[in-house]
Short mmCIF file of N, CA and C in Angstrom, two decimals:
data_model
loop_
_atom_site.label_atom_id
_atom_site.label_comp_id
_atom_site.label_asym_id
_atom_site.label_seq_id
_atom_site.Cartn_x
_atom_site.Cartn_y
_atom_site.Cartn_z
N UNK A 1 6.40 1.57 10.78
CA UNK A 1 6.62 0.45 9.89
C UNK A 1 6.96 1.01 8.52
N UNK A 2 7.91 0.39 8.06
CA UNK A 2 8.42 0.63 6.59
C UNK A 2 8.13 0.13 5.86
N UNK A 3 7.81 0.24 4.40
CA UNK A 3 7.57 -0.95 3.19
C UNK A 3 8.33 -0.45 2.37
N UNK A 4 8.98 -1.45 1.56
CA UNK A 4 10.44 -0.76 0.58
C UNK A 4 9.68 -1.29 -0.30
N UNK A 5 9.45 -0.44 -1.67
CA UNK A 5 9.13 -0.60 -2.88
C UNK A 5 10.34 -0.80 -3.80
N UNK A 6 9.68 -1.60 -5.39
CA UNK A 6 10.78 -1.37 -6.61
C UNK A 6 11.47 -0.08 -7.05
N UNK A 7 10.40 1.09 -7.43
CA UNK A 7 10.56 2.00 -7.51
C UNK A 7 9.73 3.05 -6.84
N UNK A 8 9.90 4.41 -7.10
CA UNK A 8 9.23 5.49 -7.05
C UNK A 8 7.58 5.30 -7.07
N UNK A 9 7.50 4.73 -8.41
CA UNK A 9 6.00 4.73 -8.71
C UNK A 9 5.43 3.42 -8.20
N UNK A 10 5.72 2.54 -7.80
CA UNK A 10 5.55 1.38 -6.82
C UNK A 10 5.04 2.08 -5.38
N UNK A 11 5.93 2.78 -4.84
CA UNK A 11 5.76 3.50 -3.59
C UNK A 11 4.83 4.23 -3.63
N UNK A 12 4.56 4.84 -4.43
CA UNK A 12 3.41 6.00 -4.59
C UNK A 12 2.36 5.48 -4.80
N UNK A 13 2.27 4.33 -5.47
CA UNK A 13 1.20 3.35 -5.99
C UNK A 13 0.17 2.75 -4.90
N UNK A 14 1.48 2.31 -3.73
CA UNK A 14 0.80 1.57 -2.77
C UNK A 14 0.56 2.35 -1.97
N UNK A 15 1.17 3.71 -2.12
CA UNK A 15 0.86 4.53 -0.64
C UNK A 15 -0.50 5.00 -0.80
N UNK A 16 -0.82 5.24 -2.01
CA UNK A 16 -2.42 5.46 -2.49
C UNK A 16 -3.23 4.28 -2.03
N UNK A 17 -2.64 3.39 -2.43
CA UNK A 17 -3.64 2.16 -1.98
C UNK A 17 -4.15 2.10 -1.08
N UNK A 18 -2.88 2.32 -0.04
CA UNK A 18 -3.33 1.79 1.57
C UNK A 18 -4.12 3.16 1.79
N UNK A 19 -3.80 4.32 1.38
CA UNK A 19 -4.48 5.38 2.01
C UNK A 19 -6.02 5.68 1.44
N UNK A 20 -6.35 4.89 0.47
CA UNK A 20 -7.86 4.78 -0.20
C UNK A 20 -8.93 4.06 1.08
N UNK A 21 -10.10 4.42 1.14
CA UNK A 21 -10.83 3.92 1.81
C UNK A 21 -11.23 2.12 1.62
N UNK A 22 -10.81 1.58 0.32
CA UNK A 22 -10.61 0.21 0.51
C UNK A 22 -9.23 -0.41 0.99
N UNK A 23 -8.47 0.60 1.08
CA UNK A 23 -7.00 0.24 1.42
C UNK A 23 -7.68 -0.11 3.02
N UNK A 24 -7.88 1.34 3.77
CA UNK A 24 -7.98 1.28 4.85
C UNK A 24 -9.16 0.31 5.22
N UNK A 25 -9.94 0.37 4.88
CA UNK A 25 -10.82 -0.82 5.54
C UNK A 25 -10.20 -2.34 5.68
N UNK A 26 -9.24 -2.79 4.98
CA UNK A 26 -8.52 -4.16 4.63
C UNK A 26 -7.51 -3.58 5.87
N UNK A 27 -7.10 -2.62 5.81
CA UNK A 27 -6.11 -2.49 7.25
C UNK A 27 -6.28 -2.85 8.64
N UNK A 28 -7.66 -2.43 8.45
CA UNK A 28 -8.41 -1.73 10.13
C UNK A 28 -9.18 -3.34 10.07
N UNK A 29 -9.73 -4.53 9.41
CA UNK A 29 -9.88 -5.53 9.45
C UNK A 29 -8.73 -6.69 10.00
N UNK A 30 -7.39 -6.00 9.45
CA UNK A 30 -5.99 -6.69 10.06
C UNK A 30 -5.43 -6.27 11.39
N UNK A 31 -6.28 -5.29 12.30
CA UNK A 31 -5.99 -4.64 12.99
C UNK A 31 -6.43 -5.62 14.43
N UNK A 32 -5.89 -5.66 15.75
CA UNK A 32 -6.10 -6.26 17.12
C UNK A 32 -5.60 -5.18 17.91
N UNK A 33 -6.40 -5.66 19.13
CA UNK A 33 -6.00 -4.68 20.34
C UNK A 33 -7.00 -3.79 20.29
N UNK A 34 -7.44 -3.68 21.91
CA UNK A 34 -8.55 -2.70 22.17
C UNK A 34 -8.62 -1.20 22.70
N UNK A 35 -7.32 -1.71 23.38
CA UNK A 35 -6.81 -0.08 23.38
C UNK A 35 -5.76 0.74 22.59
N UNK A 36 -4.91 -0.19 22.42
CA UNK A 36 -4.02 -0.08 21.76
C UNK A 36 -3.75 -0.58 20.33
N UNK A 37 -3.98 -0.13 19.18
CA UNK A 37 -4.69 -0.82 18.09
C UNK A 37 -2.60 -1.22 17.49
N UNK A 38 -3.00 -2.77 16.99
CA UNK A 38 -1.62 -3.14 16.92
C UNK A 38 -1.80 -4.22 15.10
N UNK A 39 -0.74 -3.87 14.30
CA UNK A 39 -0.76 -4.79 13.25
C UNK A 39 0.55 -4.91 12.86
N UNK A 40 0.95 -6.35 12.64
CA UNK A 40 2.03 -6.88 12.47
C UNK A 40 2.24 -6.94 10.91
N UNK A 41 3.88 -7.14 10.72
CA UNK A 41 4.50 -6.59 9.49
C UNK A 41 3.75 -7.78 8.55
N UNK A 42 3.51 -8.81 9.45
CA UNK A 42 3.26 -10.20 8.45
C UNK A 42 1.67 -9.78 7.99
N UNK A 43 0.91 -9.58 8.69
CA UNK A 43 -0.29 -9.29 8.39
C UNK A 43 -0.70 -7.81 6.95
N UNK A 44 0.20 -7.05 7.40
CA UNK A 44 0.17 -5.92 6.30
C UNK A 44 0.36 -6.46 5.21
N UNK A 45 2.00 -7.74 5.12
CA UNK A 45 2.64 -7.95 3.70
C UNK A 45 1.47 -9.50 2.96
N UNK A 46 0.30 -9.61 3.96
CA UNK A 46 -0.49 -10.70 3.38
C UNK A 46 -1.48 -9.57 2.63
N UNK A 47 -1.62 -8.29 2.88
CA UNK A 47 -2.73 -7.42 2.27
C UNK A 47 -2.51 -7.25 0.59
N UNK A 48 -3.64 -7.65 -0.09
CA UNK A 48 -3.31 -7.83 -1.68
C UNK A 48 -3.29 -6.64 -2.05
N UNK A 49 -2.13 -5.88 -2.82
CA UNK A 49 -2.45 -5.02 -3.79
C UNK A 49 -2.30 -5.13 -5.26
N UNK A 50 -3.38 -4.28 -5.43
CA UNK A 50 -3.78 -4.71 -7.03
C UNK A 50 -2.27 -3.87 -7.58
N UNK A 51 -2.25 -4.55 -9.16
CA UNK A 51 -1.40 -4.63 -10.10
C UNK A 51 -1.88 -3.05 -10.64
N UNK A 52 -1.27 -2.01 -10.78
CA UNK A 52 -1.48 -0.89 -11.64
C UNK A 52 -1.45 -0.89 -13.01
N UNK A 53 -2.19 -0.56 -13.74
CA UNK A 53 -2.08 -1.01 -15.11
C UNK A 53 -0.80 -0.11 -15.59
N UNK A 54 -0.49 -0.99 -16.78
CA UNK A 54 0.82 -0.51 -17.95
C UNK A 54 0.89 0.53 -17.77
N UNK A 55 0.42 1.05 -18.62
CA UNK A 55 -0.02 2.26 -19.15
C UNK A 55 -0.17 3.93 -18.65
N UNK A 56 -0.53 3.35 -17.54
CA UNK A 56 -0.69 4.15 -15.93
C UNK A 56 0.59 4.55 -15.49
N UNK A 57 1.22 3.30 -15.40
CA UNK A 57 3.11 3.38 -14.88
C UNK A 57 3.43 4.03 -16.06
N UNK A 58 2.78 4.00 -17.34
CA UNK A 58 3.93 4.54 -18.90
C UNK A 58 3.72 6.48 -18.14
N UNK A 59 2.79 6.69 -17.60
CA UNK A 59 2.56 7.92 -17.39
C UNK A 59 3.48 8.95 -16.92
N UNK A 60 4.19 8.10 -15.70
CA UNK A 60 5.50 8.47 -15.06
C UNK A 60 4.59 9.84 -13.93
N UNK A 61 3.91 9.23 -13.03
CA UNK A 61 3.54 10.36 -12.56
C UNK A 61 4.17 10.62 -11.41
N UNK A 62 5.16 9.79 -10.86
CA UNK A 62 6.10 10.07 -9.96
C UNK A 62 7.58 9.90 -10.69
N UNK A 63 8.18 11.31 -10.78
CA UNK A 63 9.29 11.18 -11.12
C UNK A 63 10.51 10.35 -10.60
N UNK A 64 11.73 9.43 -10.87
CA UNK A 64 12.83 8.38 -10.56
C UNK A 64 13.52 9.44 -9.68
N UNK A 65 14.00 8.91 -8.41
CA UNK A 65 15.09 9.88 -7.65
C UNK A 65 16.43 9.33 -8.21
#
């Protein structure tokens, strides 16, 4: 599954997110299937992510390709 971000630091932003242990717990809660663990695109794009502050983005910690 793909998620297309605004930018660079959007992408990096959320990839932290989801990969944080509150990311993942909100994942593995959206998650079905007992053997086969299965989550749909709609269910991921209902998962809230928080807003990164200003300031944070002024940082530029992922450089623009």
């Amino acid at each position: 599954m793909r998620i297309d971000a605004k930018n660079n630091f959007d992408a990096g932003f959320i990839y932290a997110w989801l990969k944080s242990p509150m990311g993942q717990q909100m994942i593995s809660a959206q998650t079905y299937g007992s053997v086969i663990v299965h989550i749909n695109p709609e269910h991921l794009a209902s998962l809230p992510i928080p807003d990164a502050l200003e300031d944070f983005q002024a940082q530029k910690f992922f450089p623009s390709s």
